[in-house]
Amino acid sequence: MWLALHYNGLNFLPYLDKVILACLGVWLVIAGSCALNNYIDIDIDSKMKRTQKRPTVTGNFTPAFALTIGLSFVTVGVILLVATSVSAAGIIGAFGSFVYVVLYSMWTKRKYTINTVVGAFSGAVPPLIGWAAIDPDLHVVAWVLFIIMFIWQIPHFLALAMKKTEDYRVAGIPMLPVVYGFDITKRQIMIWLICLLPLPFFFTDLGI
């Protein structure tokens, strides 16, 4: 949002309402999507050490409650995002939630090693949402921020998957190190990191 204001030559205070709405909207969409993920993953979360204390697993939250707050938060969050820029921020927020909940949690996470790449799309949309809240005509800088966030997540989560390989193996989740081993995973990490390196040079007009 700050960069959108900067590149459009706008002052902060006149857009304070949009900033607040966008922050609340993003928070609710992410929180709601997370709740829906917890609802969907109850069966596998109970098998992994890192997720065994989630409230849906311990019973502190019933599945129905997790589903209700998930759908409610996402709905209200998208409405708040729509209020910032007619539709652009809301559409992007809804897309991010759909990718995370449906394409990642419900589908690819349990079937394909490419699940990390699919999930990275949802994790990369906040820069686009923030920009669209100020300026619906997304600047190339907004897209480069999206690409940086997208690419960065993949080596990040592949490294985590290596650390938690046995957890994922027990839960039956086909993460790359589980299916193909550490050597191929390390190669993939390096390839994605190399792809990441040129991208900051798109911001040279902001300074070295």
mmCIF file with all atom_site columns, C-alpha atoms in Angstrom, residues 1-5 10-27 80-81 83-85 129-135:
data_model
loop_
_atom_site.group_PDB
_atom_site.id
_atom_site.type_symbol
_atom_site.label_atom_id
_atom_site.label_alt_id
_atom_site.label_comp_id
_atom_site.label_asym_id
_atom_site.label_entity_id
_atom_site.label_seq_id
_atom_site.pdbx_PDB_ins_code
_atom_site.Cartn_x
_atom_site.Cartn_y
_atom_site.Cartn_z
_atom_site.occupancy
_atom_site.B_iso_or_equiv
_atom_site.pdbx_formal_charge
_atom_site.auth_seq_id
_atom_site.auth_comp_id
_atom_site.auth_asym_id
_atom_site.auth_atom_id
_atom_site.pdbx_PDB_model_num
ATOM 1  C CA . MET A 1 1   ? 0.000   0.000   0.000  1.00 0.00 ? 1   MET A CA 1
ATOM 2  C CA . TRP A 1 2   ? 2.851   2.367   0.848  1.00 0.00 ? 2   TRP A CA 1
ATOM 3  C CA . LEU A 1 3   ? 4.485   1.709   -2.516 1.00 0.00 ? 3   LEU A CA 1
ATOM 4  C CA . ALA A 1 4   ? 1.169   2.250   -4.326 1.00 0.00 ? 4   ALA A CA 1
ATOM 5  C CA . LEU A 1 5   ? 0.851   5.633   -2.613 1.00 0.00 ? 5   LEU A CA 1
ATOM 6  C CA . LEU A 1 10  ? -0.525  10.263  -3.213 1.00 0.00 ? 10  LEU A CA 1
ATOM 7  C CA . ASN A 1 11  ? -0.627  11.371  0.420  1.00 0.00 ? 11  ASN A CA 1
ATOM 8  C CA . PHE A 1 12  ? -1.341  8.837   3.152  1.00 0.00 ? 12  PHE A CA 1
ATOM 9  C CA . LEU A 1 13  ? -4.079  10.518  5.217  1.00 0.00 ? 13  LEU A CA 1
ATOM 10 C CA . PRO A 1 14  ? -6.737  10.844  2.462  1.00 0.00 ? 14  PRO A CA 1
ATOM 11 C CA . TYR A 1 15  ? -6.441  7.064   1.965  1.00 0.00 ? 15  TYR A CA 1
ATOM 12 C CA . LEU A 1 16  ? -6.466  6.130   5.649  1.00 0.00 ? 16  LEU A CA 1
ATOM 13 C CA . ASP A 1 17  ? -9.935  4.573   5.361  1.00 0.00 ? 17  ASP A CA 1
ATOM 14 C CA . LYS A 1 18  ? -8.797  2.307   2.514  1.00 0.00 ? 18  LYS A CA 1
ATOM 15 C CA . VAL A 1 19  ? -5.644  1.345   4.405  1.00 0.00 ? 19  VAL A CA 1
ATOM 16 C CA . ILE A 1 20  ? -7.685  0.320   7.456  1.00 0.00 ? 20  ILE A CA 1
ATOM 17 C CA . LEU A 1 21  ? -10.275 -1.562  5.377  1.00 0.00 ? 21  LEU A CA 1
ATOM 18 C CA . ALA A 1 22  ? -7.545  -3.350  3.412  1.00 0.00 ? 22  ALA A CA 1
ATOM 19 C CA . CYS A 1 23  ? -5.628  -4.364  6.545  1.00 0.00 ? 23  CYS A CA 1
ATOM 20 C CA . LEU A 1 24  ? -8.782  -5.700  8.214  1.00 0.00 ? 24  LEU A CA 1
ATOM 21 C CA . GLY A 1 25  ? -9.912  -7.382  4.996  1.00 0.00 ? 25  GLY A CA 1
ATOM 22 C CA . VAL A 1 26  ? -6.595  -9.151  4.418  1.00 0.00 ? 26  VAL A CA 1
ATOM 23 C CA . TRP A 1 27  ? -6.440  -10.203 8.070  1.00 0.00 ? 27  TRP A CA 1
ATOM 24 C CA . LEU A 1 80  ? -14.151 -5.114  3.204  1.00 0.00 ? 80  LEU A CA 1
ATOM 25 C CA . LEU A 1 81  ? -11.638 -5.507  0.368  1.00 0.00 ? 81  LEU A CA 1
ATOM 26 C CA . ALA A 1 83  ? -15.105 -1.592  -0.300 1.00 0.00 ? 83  ALA A CA 1
ATOM 27 C CA . THR A 1 84  ? -11.538 -0.342  -0.878 1.00 0.00 ? 84  THR A CA 1
ATOM 28 C CA . SER A 1 85  ? -11.450 -0.434  -4.677 1.00 0.00 ? 85  SER A CA 1
ATOM 29 C CA . ILE A 1 129 ? -4.319  -6.761  -2.594 1.00 0.00 ? 129 ILE A CA 1
ATOM 30 C CA . GLY A 1 130 ? -2.522  -3.899  -0.865 1.00 0.00 ? 130 GLY A CA 1
ATOM 31 C CA . TRP A 1 131 ? -1.718  -2.188  -4.153 1.00 0.00 ? 131 TRP A CA 1
ATOM 32 C CA . ALA A 1 132 ? -5.203  -2.716  -5.577 1.00 0.00 ? 132 ALA A CA 1
ATOM 33 C CA . ALA A 1 133 ? -6.749  -1.148  -2.470 1.00 0.00 ? 133 ALA A CA 1
ATOM 34 C CA . ILE A 1 134 ? -5.047  2.117   -3.461 1.00 0.00 ? 134 ILE A CA 1
ATOM 35 C CA . ASP A 1 135 ? -4.761  1.702   -7.234 1.00 0.00 ? 135 ASP A CA 1
#
